[in-house]
Structures are given as C-alpha cells and as structure tokens.
mmCIF file of C-alpha atoms and ligand atoms in Angstrom:
data_model
loop_
_atom_site.group_PDB
_atom_site.id
_atom_site.type_symbol
_atom_site.label_atom_id
_atom_site.label_comp_id
_atom_site.label_asym_id
_atom_site.label_seq_id
_atom_site.Cartn_x
_atom_site.Cartn_y
_atom_site.Cartn_z
ATOM 1 C CA MET J 1 -18.188 -8.129 9.942
ATOM 2 C CA VAL J 2 -19.311 -6.585 13.231
ATOM 3 C CA ALA J 3 -18.107 -8.408 16.309
ATOM 4 C CA ASP J 4 -20.756 -9.209 18.871
ATOM 5 C CA ALA J 5 -20.333 -10.102 22.504
ATOM 6 C CA GLY J 6 -21.480 -13.681 21.906
ATOM 7 C CA ALA J 7 -18.849 -14.441 19.272
ATOM 8 C CA LYS J 8 -15.747 -16.409 20.208
ATOM 9 C CA ARG J 9 -12.911 -13.928 20.167
ATOM 10 C CA VAL J 10 -9.763 -15.027 18.336
ATOM 11 C CA ALA J 11 -6.417 -14.053 19.859
ATOM 12 C CA LEU J 12 -3.009 -14.314 18.173
ATOM 13 C CA ILE J 13 -0.144 -14.642 20.641
ATOM 14 C CA THR J 14 3.413 -14.590 19.336
ATOM 15 C CA GLY J 15 6.151 -16.333 21.278
ATOM 16 C CA ALA J 16 3.558 -18.677 22.767
ATOM 17 C CA SER J 17 5.871 -21.692 22.918
ATOM 18 C CA ARG J 18 7.235 -20.882 26.393
ATOM 19 C CA GLY J 19 7.659 -18.237 29.081
ATOM 20 C CA ILE J 20 5.332 -15.254 29.191
ATOM 21 C CA GLY J 21 3.658 -16.016 25.849
ATOM 22 C CA ARG J 22 2.731 -19.527 26.959
ATOM 23 C CA SER J 23 1.134 -18.174 30.161
ATOM 24 C CA VAL J 24 -0.720 -15.458 28.251
ATOM 25 C CA ALA J 25 -2.100 -18.090 25.871
ATOM 26 C CA MET J 26 -3.231 -20.334 28.745
ATOM 27 C CA ARG J 27 -4.874 -17.382 30.499
ATOM 28 C CA LEU J 28 -6.693 -16.062 27.419
ATOM 29 C CA ALA J 29 -7.901 -19.577 26.602
ATOM 30 C CA GLN J 30 -9.215 -19.760 30.164
ATOM 31 C CA SER J 31 -11.171 -16.547 29.397
ATOM 32 C CA GLY J 32 -12.818 -18.324 26.475
ATOM 33 C CA ARG J 33 -10.665 -16.996 23.624
ATOM 34 C CA HIS J 34 -9.667 -19.190 20.710
ATOM 35 C CA VAL J 35 -5.923 -18.721 20.932
ATOM 36 C CA VAL J 36 -3.628 -18.943 17.908
ATOM 37 C CA LEU J 37 -0.195 -19.926 19.160
ATOM 38 C CA ALA J 38 2.708 -18.597 17.091
ATOM 39 C CA ALA J 39 6.476 -19.121 17.299
ATOM 40 C CA ARG J 40 9.221 -20.942 15.404
ATOM 41 C CA THR J 41 9.177 -24.209 17.401
ATOM 42 C CA VAL J 42 6.013 -25.973 16.268
ATOM 43 C CA GLU J 43 6.598 -28.988 18.524
ATOM 44 C CA ALA J 44 6.555 -26.784 21.633
ATOM 45 C CA LEU J 45 3.457 -24.973 20.371
ATOM 46 C CA GLU J 46 1.698 -28.324 19.903
ATOM 47 C CA GLY J 47 2.483 -29.102 23.556
ATOM 48 C CA VAL J 48 0.880 -25.811 24.688
ATOM 49 C CA LYS J 49 -2.121 -26.488 22.447
ATOM 50 C CA GLN J 50 -2.611 -29.931 24.018
ATOM 51 C CA GLU J 51 -2.382 -28.458 27.502
ATOM 52 C CA ILE J 52 -5.014 -25.817 26.649
ATOM 53 C CA GLU J 53 -7.301 -28.414 25.097
ATOM 54 C CA SER J 54 -6.933 -30.695 28.114
ATOM 55 C CA HIS J 55 -8.485 -27.848 30.147
ATOM 56 C CA GLY J 56 -11.354 -27.484 27.654
ATOM 57 C CA GLY J 57 -9.875 -24.512 25.774
ATOM 58 C CA LEU J 58 -9.562 -23.882 22.043
ATOM 59 C CA ALA J 59 -6.197 -23.395 20.383
ATOM 60 C CA SER J 60 -4.451 -23.682 17.042
ATOM 61 C CA VAL J 61 -0.841 -23.506 15.989
ATOM 62 C CA GLN J 62 0.805 -21.192 13.460
ATOM 63 C CA ALA J 63 4.513 -21.432 12.640
ATOM 64 C CA MET J 64 5.927 -17.918 12.495
ATOM 65 C CA ASP J 65 9.447 -16.513 12.364
ATOM 66 C CA LEU J 66 9.586 -12.837 13.227
ATOM 67 C CA SER J 67 13.038 -12.473 11.727
ATOM 68 C CA ASP J 68 11.509 -13.373 8.345
ATOM 69 C CA SER J 69 9.739 -10.026 7.894
ATOM 70 C CA GLY J 70 8.471 -10.872 4.397
ATOM 71 C CA SER J 71 6.333 -13.787 5.626
ATOM 72 C CA LEU J 72 4.487 -12.063 8.479
ATOM 73 C CA GLN J 73 1.788 -10.142 6.641
ATOM 74 C CA ALA J 74 0.598 -13.287 4.831
ATOM 75 C CA GLY J 75 0.779 -15.285 8.070
ATOM 76 C CA VAL J 76 -1.564 -12.894 9.871
ATOM 77 C CA GLU J 77 -3.907 -12.661 6.871
ATOM 78 C CA LYS J 78 -4.132 -16.469 6.832
ATOM 79 C CA ILE J 79 -5.077 -16.564 10.533
ATOM 80 C CA ALA J 80 -7.814 -13.957 10.002
ATOM 81 C CA ALA J 81 -9.088 -15.827 6.923
ATOM 82 C CA ASP J 82 -9.017 -19.263 8.611
ATOM 83 C CA HIS J 83 -10.986 -18.029 11.625
ATOM 84 C CA GLY J 84 -13.108 -15.409 9.872
ATOM 85 C CA ARG J 85 -11.907 -12.810 12.386
ATOM 86 C CA LEU J 86 -9.019 -11.577 14.508
ATOM 87 C CA ASP J 87 -9.891 -9.754 17.716
ATOM 88 C CA ILE J 88 -6.774 -9.710 19.869
ATOM 89 C CA VAL J 89 -3.074 -9.571 19.044
ATOM 90 C CA VAL J 90 -0.437 -10.006 21.711
ATOM 91 C CA ASN J 91 2.982 -9.207 20.285
ATOM 92 C CA ASN J 92 5.041 -11.045 22.848
ATOM 93 C CA ALA J 93 7.862 -12.799 20.955
ATOM 94 C CA GLY J 94 11.170 -11.158 21.687
ATOM 95 C CA ILE J 95 14.901 -11.719 21.773
ATOM 96 C CA THR J 96 17.921 -10.200 23.481
ATOM 97 C CA LYS J 97 21.451 -9.818 22.190
ATOM 98 C CA ASP J 98 22.981 -8.002 25.122
ATOM 99 C CA ASN J 99 26.345 -6.287 25.121
ATOM 100 C CA LEU J 100 27.824 -3.014 26.247
ATOM 101 C CA ALA J 101 27.177 -0.356 23.605
ATOM 102 C CA LEU J 102 30.887 0.025 22.849
ATOM 103 C CA ARG J 103 31.059 -3.655 21.898
ATOM 104 C CA MET J 104 27.661 -4.003 20.216
ATOM 105 C CA SER J 105 27.778 -4.827 16.515
ATOM 106 C CA ASP J 106 25.474 -3.203 13.944
ATOM 107 C CA GLU J 107 24.127 -6.703 13.191
ATOM 108 C CA ASP J 108 23.134 -7.370 16.802
ATOM 109 C CA PHE J 109 21.516 -3.950 17.052
ATOM 110 C CA LEU J 110 19.500 -4.423 13.861
ATOM 111 C CA GLU J 111 18.517 -8.048 14.548
ATOM 112 C CA VAL J 112 16.900 -7.108 17.865
ATOM 113 C CA LEU J 113 15.050 -4.249 16.175
ATOM 114 C CA ARG J 114 13.960 -6.545 13.344
ATOM 115 C CA VAL J 115 12.393 -9.177 15.630
ATOM 116 C CA ASN J 116 11.183 -7.033 18.539
ATOM 117 C CA LEU J 117 10.008 -3.919 16.701
ATOM 118 C CA LEU J 118 9.615 -4.414 12.940
ATOM 119 C CA GLY J 119 8.029 -7.848 13.466
ATOM 120 C CA ALA J 120 5.502 -6.417 15.907
ATOM 121 C CA PHE J 121 4.756 -3.514 13.543
ATOM 122 C CA ILE J 122 4.043 -5.777 10.561
ATOM 123 C CA ILE J 123 1.744 -7.933 12.685
ATOM 124 C CA CYS J 124 -0.139 -4.873 13.995
ATOM 125 C CA ARG J 125 -0.496 -3.495 10.462
ATOM 126 C CA ALA J 126 -1.816 -6.795 9.122
ATOM 127 C CA ALA J 127 -4.185 -7.268 12.069
ATOM 128 C CA ALA J 128 -5.581 -3.736 11.802
ATOM 129 C CA ARG J 129 -7.601 -4.540 8.646
ATOM 130 C CA PRO J 130 -9.773 -7.329 10.071
ATOM 131 C CA MET J 131 -10.053 -5.392 13.349
ATOM 132 C CA MET J 132 -11.283 -2.297 11.482
ATOM 133 C CA ARG J 133 -13.848 -4.391 9.626
ATOM 134 C CA GLN J 134 -15.045 -5.802 12.947
ATOM 135 C CA LYS J 135 -14.982 -2.365 14.622
ATOM 136 C CA PHE J 136 -13.275 -4.123 17.516
ATOM 137 C CA GLY J 137 -9.686 -4.915 18.330
ATOM 138 C CA ARG J 138 -7.237 -5.224 21.185
ATOM 139 C CA ILE J 139 -3.525 -4.813 20.460
ATOM 140 C CA VAL J 140 -1.246 -5.621 23.378
ATOM 141 C CA ASN J 141 2.465 -5.169 22.767
ATOM 142 C CA ILE J 142 4.836 -6.654 25.310
ATOM 143 C CA GLY J 143 7.482 -4.068 26.047
ATOM 144 C CA SER J 144 9.943 -3.995 28.901
ATOM 145 C CA THR J 145 10.943 -1.708 31.718
ATOM 146 C CA SER J 146 14.264 -1.494 29.793
ATOM 147 C CA GLY J 147 12.369 0.474 27.158
ATOM 148 C CA VAL J 148 11.068 2.856 29.806
ATOM 149 C CA ILE J 149 14.119 3.514 31.997
ATOM 150 C CA GLY J 150 16.941 1.940 29.913
ATOM 151 C CA ASN J 151 19.299 -0.824 30.997
ATOM 152 C CA ALA J 152 23.072 -1.039 30.746
ATOM 153 C CA GLY J 153 24.025 -3.693 28.204
ATOM 154 C CA GLN J 154 20.720 -3.461 26.352
ATOM 155 C CA ALA J 155 20.974 -0.441 24.011
ATOM 156 C CA ASN J 156 19.493 -2.501 21.159
ATOM 157 C CA TYR J 157 16.748 -4.118 23.241
ATOM 158 C CA ALA J 158 15.827 -0.893 25.072
ATOM 159 C CA ALA J 159 15.680 0.969 21.746
ATOM 160 C CA ALA J 160 13.346 -1.667 20.318
ATOM 161 C CA LYS J 161 11.107 -1.670 23.388
ATOM 162 C CA ALA J 162 11.019 2.160 23.563
ATOM 163 C CA GLY J 163 10.164 2.141 19.857
ATOM 164 C CA LEU J 164 7.309 -0.224 20.618
ATOM 165 C CA ILE J 165 5.867 2.388 22.996
ATOM 166 C CA GLY J 166 5.909 5.175 20.382
ATOM 167 C CA MET J 167 4.500 2.828 17.767
ATOM 168 C CA THR J 168 1.718 1.649 20.072
ATOM 169 C CA LYS J 169 0.685 5.187 21.027
ATOM 170 C CA SER J 170 0.574 6.123 17.331
ATOM 171 C CA LEU J 171 -1.577 3.073 16.549
ATOM 172 C CA ALA J 172 -3.853 3.961 19.461
ATOM 173 C CA ARG J 173 -4.425 7.390 17.893
ATOM 174 C CA GLU J 174 -4.879 6.034 14.355
ATOM 175 C CA LEU J 175 -7.200 3.165 15.215
ATOM 176 C CA GLY J 176 -9.147 4.367 18.248
ATOM 177 C CA ALA J 177 -12.096 5.661 16.242
ATOM 178 C CA LYS J 178 -12.575 2.115 14.912
ATOM 179 C CA GLY J 179 -12.962 0.578 18.358
ATOM 180 C CA ILE J 180 -9.410 -0.721 18.456
ATOM 181 C CA THR J 181 -7.249 -0.177 21.529
ATOM 182 C CA ALA J 182 -3.449 -0.456 21.597
ATOM 183 C CA ASN J 183 -1.435 -0.679 24.795
ATOM 184 C CA VAL J 184 1.951 -1.817 26.060
ATOM 185 C CA VAL J 185 2.484 -4.154 28.988
ATOM 186 C CA ALA J 186 6.050 -3.629 30.184
ATOM 187 C CA PRO J 187 7.286 -6.468 32.393
ATOM 188 C CA GLY J 188 10.110 -6.009 34.868
ATOM 189 C CA PHE J 189 12.231 -9.059 35.751
ATOM 190 C CA ILE J 190 10.210 -12.208 35.146
ATOM 191 C CA GLU J 191 11.345 -15.769 35.756
ATOM 192 C CA THR J 192 11.659 -17.253 32.249
ATOM 193 C CA ASP J 193 14.402 -18.656 29.990
ATOM 194 C CA MET J 194 15.261 -15.047 29.090
ATOM 195 C CA THR J 195 16.386 -14.246 32.641
ATOM 196 C CA ALA J 196 17.507 -17.749 33.695
ATOM 197 C CA ASN J 197 21.197 -17.066 33.090
ATOM 198 C CA LEU J 198 21.455 -13.696 34.817
ATOM 199 C CA PRO J 199 24.211 -13.736 37.440
ATOM 200 C CA GLN J 200 22.921 -13.939 41.034
ATOM 201 C CA GLU J 201 24.484 -10.555 41.894
ATOM 202 C CA VAL J 202 22.428 -8.905 39.130
ATOM 203 C CA LYS J 203 19.261 -10.587 40.435
ATOM 204 C CA ASP J 204 20.095 -9.445 43.976
ATOM 205 C CA ARG J 205 20.579 -5.840 42.798
ATOM 206 C CA VAL J 206 17.242 -5.897 40.986
ATOM 207 C CA LEU J 207 15.431 -7.430 43.960
ATOM 208 C CA GLU J 208 16.823 -4.704 46.190
ATOM 209 C CA ALA J 209 15.347 -2.053 43.853
ATOM 210 C CA MET J 210 11.906 -3.655 43.721
ATOM 211 C CA ALA J 211 9.195 -2.693 46.227
ATOM 212 C CA LEU J 212 7.814 -6.251 46.235
ATOM 213 C CA ARG J 213 11.274 -7.910 46.591
ATOM 214 C CA ARG J 214 10.474 -10.821 44.296
ATOM 215 C CA LEU J 215 10.904 -11.625 40.617
ATOM 216 C CA GLY J 216 7.690 -11.741 38.632
ATOM 217 C CA THR J 217 6.096 -14.845 37.193
ATOM 218 C CA PRO J 218 4.729 -15.257 33.658
ATOM 219 C CA GLU J 219 1.290 -15.494 35.285
ATOM 220 C CA ASP J 220 1.716 -11.970 36.737
ATOM 221 C CA ILE J 221 2.030 -10.666 33.181
ATOM 222 C CA ALA J 222 -0.745 -12.887 31.825
ATOM 223 C CA GLU J 223 -3.239 -11.387 34.291
ATOM 224 C CA ALA J 224 -2.477 -7.859 33.060
ATOM 225 C CA VAL J 225 -2.791 -8.936 29.419
ATOM 226 C CA ALA J 226 -6.082 -10.710 30.172
ATOM 227 C CA TYR J 227 -7.567 -7.467 31.466
ATOM 228 C CA ILE J 228 -6.188 -5.145 28.776
ATOM 229 C CA SER J 229 -7.356 -7.503 26.011
ATOM 230 C CA SER J 230 -10.833 -7.942 27.515
ATOM 231 C CA ASP J 231 -14.018 -6.351 26.198
ATOM 232 C CA ALA J 232 -14.239 -4.569 29.557
ATOM 233 C CA ALA J 233 -11.052 -2.547 28.885
ATOM 234 C CA GLY J 234 -12.583 -0.581 26.007
ATOM 235 C CA PHE J 235 -11.679 2.866 27.400
ATOM 236 C CA LEU J 236 -8.007 2.067 27.990
ATOM 237 C CA THR J 237 -5.675 2.889 25.112
ATOM 238 C CA GLY J 238 -2.215 4.309 24.423
ATOM 239 C CA GLN J 239 -1.013 3.271 27.873
ATOM 240 C CA VAL J 240 2.146 1.663 29.165
ATOM 241 C CA LEU J 241 1.479 -0.612 32.113
ATOM 242 C CA CYS J 242 4.679 -1.529 33.951
ATOM 243 C CA VAL J 243 4.111 -4.871 35.667
ATOM 244 C CA ASP J 244 7.373 -4.906 37.535
ATOM 245 C CA GLY J 245 6.888 -5.379 41.270
ATOM 246 C CA GLY J 246 7.422 -1.671 41.869
ATOM 247 C CA LEU J 247 10.777 -1.384 40.087
ATOM 248 C CA THR J 248 10.074 1.730 38.029
ATOM 249 C CA MET J 249 6.876 3.217 39.490
ATOM 250 C CA CYS J 250 6.414 5.365 36.391
HETATM 251 P P1 NAP M 1 11.467 -16.428 26.322
HETATM 252 O O1 NAP M 1 11.161 -17.330 27.449
HETATM 253 O O2 NAP M 1 12.865 -16.329 25.814
HETATM 254 O O3 NAP M 1 10.482 -16.784 25.108
HETATM 255 C C1 NAP M 1 10.589 -16.061 23.911
HETATM 256 C C2 NAP M 1 9.472 -16.477 22.990
HETATM 257 O O4 NAP M 1 9.621 -15.760 21.754
HETATM 258 C C3 NAP M 1 9.508 -17.948 22.671
HETATM 259 O O5 NAP M 1 8.196 -18.440 22.566
HETATM 260 C C4 NAP M 1 10.194 -17.975 21.315
HETATM 261 O O6 NAP M 1 9.746 -19.098 20.571
HETATM 262 C C5 NAP M 1 9.682 -16.679 20.685
HETATM 263 N N1 NAP M 1 10.586 -16.181 19.652
HETATM 264 C C6 NAP M 1 11.889 -15.831 19.785
HETATM 265 N N2 NAP M 1 12.376 -15.464 18.591
HETATM 266 C C7 NAP M 1 11.367 -15.598 17.692
HETATM 267 C C8 NAP M 1 11.258 -15.387 16.298
HETATM 268 N N3 NAP M 1 12.294 -14.991 15.550
HETATM 269 N N4 NAP M 1 10.078 -15.638 15.697
HETATM 270 C C9 NAP M 1 9.013 -16.062 16.411
HETATM 271 N N5 NAP M 1 9.052 -16.278 17.738
HETATM 272 C C10 NAP M 1 10.226 -16.054 18.368
HETATM 273 O O7 NAP M 1 11.051 -14.924 26.640
HETATM 274 P P2 NAP M 1 10.075 -14.331 27.758
HETATM 275 O O8 NAP M 1 10.883 -14.022 28.941
HETATM 276 O O9 NAP M 1 8.861 -15.144 27.882
HETATM 277 O O10 NAP M 1 9.739 -12.923 27.067
HETATM 278 C C11 NAP M 1 8.542 -12.697 26.359
HETATM 279 C C12 NAP M 1 8.450 -11.213 26.058
HETATM 280 O O11 NAP M 1 8.509 -10.471 27.279
HETATM 281 C C13 NAP M 1 9.590 -10.688 25.197
HETATM 282 O O12 NAP M 1 9.106 -9.701 24.297
HETATM 283 C C14 NAP M 1 10.520 -10.046 26.202
HETATM 284 O O13 NAP M 1 11.303 -9.014 25.627
HETATM 285 C C15 NAP M 1 9.527 -9.505 27.197
HETATM 286 N N6 NAP M 1 10.098 -9.286 28.528
HETATM 287 C C16 NAP M 1 10.566 -10.315 29.269
HETATM 288 C C17 NAP M 1 11.104 -10.059 30.525
HETATM 289 C C18 NAP M 1 11.633 -11.137 31.427
HETATM 290 O O14 NAP M 1 12.149 -10.795 32.502
HETATM 291 N N7 NAP M 1 11.537 -12.401 31.082
HETATM 292 C C19 NAP M 1 11.174 -8.739 30.982
HETATM 293 C C20 NAP M 1 10.695 -7.718 30.194
HETATM 294 C C21 NAP M 1 10.149 -8.001 28.963
HETATM 295 P P3 NAP M 1 10.631 -19.948 19.567
HETATM 296 O O15 NAP M 1 12.031 -19.971 20.094
HETATM 297 O O16 NAP M 1 9.946 -21.263 19.541
HETATM 298 O O17 NAP M 1 10.497 -19.219 18.258
#
C-alpha cells in the first residue's frame, strides 16, 4: 500500500495513559491523526480516548505491557491489520528504577532495559514492515537528556536511553531508503508523575542549570513530536532533539 497525503495517518503512542504520552496523543489527534493509545492501564486510556473524541479527534485503545516482550510484535501487527496501515510510532512508555550504581541490582538494571529499550526495539521492528510497504513512516523514540549526558543515580535508565539513540540512528540508516525517518526526542526535566517526587533541592539545582529556568511541560514535548512525525519533516532523520529548556545545549 502506498500512503497518500489524503489518507488518515495512524499513529501508535505507547505510554499514552498519562504524562508526556497523553499530551503527544492529544496533539497528534489535533493534527488529524488517528491515534492508537497504548499502555497497561486501559481505564486511563479510555479516559484519554474520550477526551480526544470530545474534541472531534479519532482514537482507539490497545492494552500493551512493554515488560511482556513476547506479546509486543503481535500487538503491533494487530494495530496495523485493524487500521490497514501504521504511519507513526512514538515509543514513549518508560520507567525508572533509580539507585546509585553501587547499590543497583542486576534485576533493576535489566528491567529498565527491557521496558525502555527492548520494548521500543520490538515495536520499531514490528512497525517497520507496514511502513516499508507504505513507503512512509515516522519513528519517534522518546529518550532523555540522561541518555545524552548521564545522570547520577540513573545508570540503568541512562544506559537504556543512550541505547535508544544508537538504535534509532541504526534504524534511520536501514530504513531511510524506504521513506521512513527515525529520530529521538530527548526531554529534560518535565512536570509529570515521573518527576513529581524529586526533592525540591534537586529541582532547584536543575533549574539553576537550565537557560530557561523552568521545568518543561508535556505539551513542550508534544509540539516537538508533532513536527518530527509530520509529513513536512521528511528530510530529518537520525537526529537527537533535546527539548530541555537549554539544560544540555548539545
Ligand atoms: P509517566 O508520567 O511516568 O508515564 C509513563 C507512561 O508509560 C504511562 O502512560 C505508563 O502507563 C506507561 N508505562 C509504564 N510502564 C509500562 C509498561 N510496562 N508497559 C506499557 N506502558 C508502560 O512518564 P513521563 O514523565 O510521561 O515519561 C514519558 C517518557 O518520557 C518516558 O520514556 C520517560 O523516560 C521520558 N522522559 C521523561 C522525563 C520527565 O522529566 N518526565 C524526562 C526525560 C525523559 P501505564 O502505567 O498505564 O502502563
């Protein structure tokens, strides 16, 4: 199937039940995408779907657990089959299991890699087939500035997010000739559940290091994803866009 500009683009967003993923889903729906909302908590996904539909958007819900690696390929294939296409994948779902490296268990290291890196890889691999058939695709992997400059207490998370960058650049090289782009959006500190429990002194230190002196919002990230996943961004691939208020400037 060859995608044409008039067709409704279908976008899979993982971790769409809250935080950044929810905002990305709302924003892509606003751009006219049919968004497939994936996460473990179906009830929360249904709430996001209703909100999108109340604004005239199109959404559907897909239960997905990224820690269950064996189920992901079939899950993505089902989405592509149900909709007859899959144009955009936003690998956003992610977890942290922070600890100083000296105290970090093998299990906590591997679990973060399993969800944040292996899960994203399996989804990219499964999505590549329909995208190749369409000769169009936009892969947007949500990294982190931790994966670019490291972060004390996050050896597992930073390793997973750095791995995501290498994986995405490799996919960009493998799939570019088929009209598929692959990029990383690397948020800095964004106000979501993930950062809600950070001690105030940590937040203050981060704010001090940021040119814009404010934490980001999920909407800040959603705007970047909306552009990178758009038809207009067809010459942008293999890039890491740090959306971080001027924290890293790299
Ligand atoms: P969040 O508020 O904690 O939301 C995480 C999302 O991932 C939820 O929708 C959650 O849904 C889903 N999720 C978690 N484990 C999952 C699993 N095993 N299977 C499927 N879905 C799962 O996180 P966030 O702050 O929005 O972060 C989103 C992404 O941005 C993550 O990749 C994170 O690493 C990255 N990021 C965030 C920040 C920040 O400051 N917030 C900074 C840099 C990068 P369920 O619980 O319903 O499954």
